[in-house]
Amino acid sequence: MEDRIRALRNSLSLREKVRLLTGRDSWSTAPLASIGLRSMVLSDGPAGVRGPLWDERSPSVNLPSPTAVAASWDPMMVERVGAALGSEAVRKQVDVVLAPTINIQRTPYGGRHFEAFSEDPLLTGAVASHYVRGIQSFGVGATVKHYVANDSETERFTVDVRVSERALREVYLAAFERPVRDGSWLVMSAYNSINGATASENPLLTTPLNSEWGFDGVVVSDWTAVRSLESARHPQDLVMPGPAGPWGAALVEAVEDGRIPIGAIDRKVDRMLTLAARVGALSGIEPAPRRTPLSGPEVREVAREAAVAGAVLLQNDGTLPLGAPGSIAVIGEAARSARTQGGGSATVIPAMVASPLDGIWAQWPEAEVSWHLGAVVQGGLSDLDDGTFTTALGDPGMTVRYRDAAGRVFLEEKRRASRIVGFDTDSPLVVADSVELEFRWRPRSEGGRARLGIAGLADFSIAVDGKVVADGELRTGPDDDHAAAVLHPPATVVEFPVADDDVSVAVRLHPVPGAIPDALSLGVGLPPTVRDADELIAEAVAAATTAEVAVVVVSTSSEVESEGFDRSSLSLPGRQDELVRAVAAANPRTVVVVNSGAPVLLPWRHEVPAIVATWFPGQEFGHALAGILSGDDEPGGRLPVTWPDDEATVPVAETRPVEGVLAYDEGIHVGSRAWLRAGAAPAYPFGHGLGYTAWTVDAVHAPETPSPDRPTPVSVRLTNSGRRAGKTVVQVYLERVSPSTVDRPVRWLGGFAVASAEAGEAAEVHVAVAPRAFEHWDGEWRREPGEYALRVGFSVTDLVASIAISVPAIDAGSEASFSVVAGAAQ
Ligand code: BGC
């Protein structure tokens, strides 16, 4: 294949070569018919595969967000999620999925935390590798992103992350190393700088990515991240989006006059052609055999099972599983308007969402189920529900008219979504001079007045029943993220008088260009409900008092967790904490479901019987949750990230750069390592999670000395000592026992494995502890001789067995093994 690719490349003119290196548009690469190269389509990930259209007419299965996927700690489950994405990509004719996001959850304040796997590099790398394998088994490229140290959002385009070489190697690069070595076809370079050089021009693109890890794929830029011609000198291969950008004609000129060597261009072209060959975009080169796409129901079943596998039972006094309650008070905004995914470029539009309420209704058709809002959580506008607005002719949806500068309608369409996104050079929204949204709608009258929100970077006017009730202009602020015009468009709420009847609404918008020229979003939506907060809590309490069981679903909002900004608080928004306390006091069988992508504070955790963290679990949320609550399914998750008890003890909290610099002063002490070093107790430690059964560790075997070049095999025998079949995650941590000359974590993850067994039965798992677990970075990877303890347990602080293991002064592998018998239960 290499010869063929070289020959094809040599047949191209410089202009043609350079054309391949910048996108054709927002989501695809340039084709070259002369060599049989078709355009390749790239699309976000990771909560599903959106496809090039951001449009409800082209729905996507919304899979659980990455933190939920990692929480399964189950490589096979992760690979199935990857496969579901790969299959969705094939269905949507997408060649490259812009996922997984594998930045480190350095701090719970990171706004994009939900989109990453874990605070731990070993868990992240292992999960990412299986995720990539799943995607690529369909002949679709996976993109590990964002390389590197893009771990928070504040000033994300310009921030210079100052991080030690050791922390980079042992934490931030470590997450990328495994999936790259295992064959990811793409890496996305980040927006930020690392130690003074922006990611697309950073020496880290050469070493370790290419020189040490053997990367042979394409480095695609994050959208608009390439800012200079200079970047063409570096192993930065593809500039996205296109067709404009800093390379193009300027690059042709720079090569012609010798400022940029042609070798740098040829290398990029070879990589683009290799990617094309892999995804089957280059005629004459047969791609590797690929799997047959899954059916729609199969993908949805993966979504449901993954949501179950990643849900973490944080605590339970025996209230769960619920069995068959006769009446259930379901409480909380998210119980009905579920948060299935976080905001930003990862957003997909699912055809349906099973809310917790839907799931509970379906699970217990005989039970008396009621729903109560309890507390207002929503901050910004929420979309109008499909079915609540119609065209003038009474069809579901609204009429959207796009006009050119002369005022002529060049497209009229019926849309069932109330928010319209255009993200492409030729999208009607992007090329239109003005847009009209027309629909009939029954507003909720609040004292004879109704409220409707309008969003978009635009001048607007709104007419109700033919009479203009408001006009104005909507603009982004100077500090807004450059993608804000799409991700968080400016919005306003207009009020108008109504009778108790349908009204006809006409919104006219004249968009103004945003920072990304080909991307816009506009629409109408509902502002948060205005209700007396005490009254809402009282209603929920009254319902909980008379029901057998109360299920309270608490959540963050789209204003809290999204790409484009970081969190300013870890508390649940609104009066949800008060709500939980009041309901739990009223009903001793209260279960709290936490629907957030990242850790939140649960100040009432000692006052409630059971808490399940579901993360952002995707469109099958309700079905997965009902399975867990009833006991048909076991919550399989273990925390991939530490949950703090209060904000004061969070050891790594800062996301705000100082004069453009964000210093990772904590070095290698990130995640559970930071908590251990600080000696602070979190609410729930890394690795924690309960099941519906109990486990005893019976024996652990490991060699006396670890091999320097092969994984150290640790086998753990355990028994399911409970009364039902179940799953647990056996975790192996390392500690340094001898004094050390190196600054080390108190304890660090060395490996893990999932164990499953029927009630009363034994299981044996084999955990492979990679040689790297015994190494530290000091200009190169080194092993410090001495004594280590290999500790086995069910979380970073719930350790039930320990084995001494020693690294000799001169490394020599030993096969001799001994065992320790431990009696401990989870
Ligand atoms: C995000 C990337 C995403 C890209 C394309 C960027 O703003 O950081 O993760 O893949 O947009 O949507």
mmCIF file of C-alpha atoms and ligand atoms in Angstrom, residues 26-27 43-46 50 54 98-99 101 112 115 145-146 150 153 156-157 188 191 221-223 344-346 423 481-483 487 516 563, ligand 1:
data_model
loop_
_atom_site.group_PDB
_atom_site.id
_atom_site.type_symbol
_atom_site.label_atom_id
_atom_site.label_comp_id
_atom_site.label_asym_id
_atom_site.label_seq_id
_atom_site.Cartn_x
_atom_site.Cartn_y
_atom_site.Cartn_z
ATOM 1 C CA SER A 26 -16.914 22.518 7.647
ATOM 2 C CA TRP A 27 -17.157 18.737 7.752
ATOM 3 C CA SER A 43 -18.362 14.327 12.348
ATOM 4 C CA ASP A 44 -18.645 14.804 16.127
ATOM 5 C CA GLY A 45 -18.879 12.453 18.663
ATOM 6 C CA PRO A 46 -18.747 11.361 21.286
ATOM 7 C CA ARG A 50 -24.263 13.710 14.476
ATOM 8 C CA TRP A 54 -27.255 19.373 12.679
ATOM 9 C CA LEU A 98 -14.317 13.193 16.053
ATOM 10 C CA ALA A 99 -14.155 11.167 19.267
ATOM 11 C CA THR A 101 -12.306 13.105 24.020
ATOM 12 C CA ARG A 112 -16.408 19.741 29.355
ATOM 13 C CA GLU A 115 -17.093 14.592 27.577
ATOM 14 C CA LYS A 145 -8.650 14.528 21.113
ATOM 15 C CA HIS A 146 -7.582 17.143 22.125
ATOM 16 C CA ASN A 150 -7.027 20.813 26.985
ATOM 17 C CA GLU A 153 -12.472 25.678 28.897
ATOM 18 C CA ARG A 156 -9.448 27.744 25.697
ATOM 19 C CA PHE A 157 -8.145 29.195 22.416
ATOM 20 C CA MET A 188 -6.886 16.063 17.033
ATOM 21 C CA TYR A 191 -6.621 24.919 20.760
ATOM 22 C CA SER A 221 -6.688 20.454 13.922
ATOM 23 C CA ASP A 222 -9.441 21.397 16.289
ATOM 24 C CA TRP A 223 -11.859 23.655 14.405
ATOM 25 C CA GLY A 344 -21.513 21.833 22.805
ATOM 26 C CA SER A 345 -20.119 20.297 19.666
ATOM 27 C CA ALA A 346 -20.767 16.793 21.007
ATOM 28 C CA PHE A 423 -22.835 24.584 10.178
ATOM 29 C CA ASP A 481 -16.381 31.699 23.431
ATOM 30 C CA HIS A 482 -15.864 32.019 19.674
ATOM 31 C CA ALA A 483 -18.256 29.152 19.039
ATOM 32 C CA LEU A 487 -23.283 26.632 21.110
ATOM 33 C CA ILE A 516 -16.917 31.008 12.925
ATOM 34 C CA GLU A 563 -18.287 23.132 26.066
HETATM 35 C C1 BGC B 1 -14.397 21.171 19.602
HETATM 36 C C2 BGC B 1 -14.047 19.801 19.027
HETATM 37 C C3 BGC B 1 -15.002 19.460 17.913
HETATM 38 C C4 BGC B 1 -14.950 20.568 16.866
HETATM 39 C C5 BGC B 1 -15.887 20.327 15.702
HETATM 40 C C6 BGC B 1 -14.502 22.224 18.532
HETATM 41 O O1 BGC B 1 -14.981 23.433 19.053
HETATM 42 O O2 BGC B 1 -13.423 21.538 20.551
HETATM 43 O O3 BGC B 1 -14.098 18.813 20.015
HETATM 44 O O4 BGC B 1 -14.683 18.212 17.356
HETATM 45 O O5 BGC B 1 -15.316 21.800 17.476
HETATM 46 O O6 BGC B 1 -17.204 20.442 16.094
#
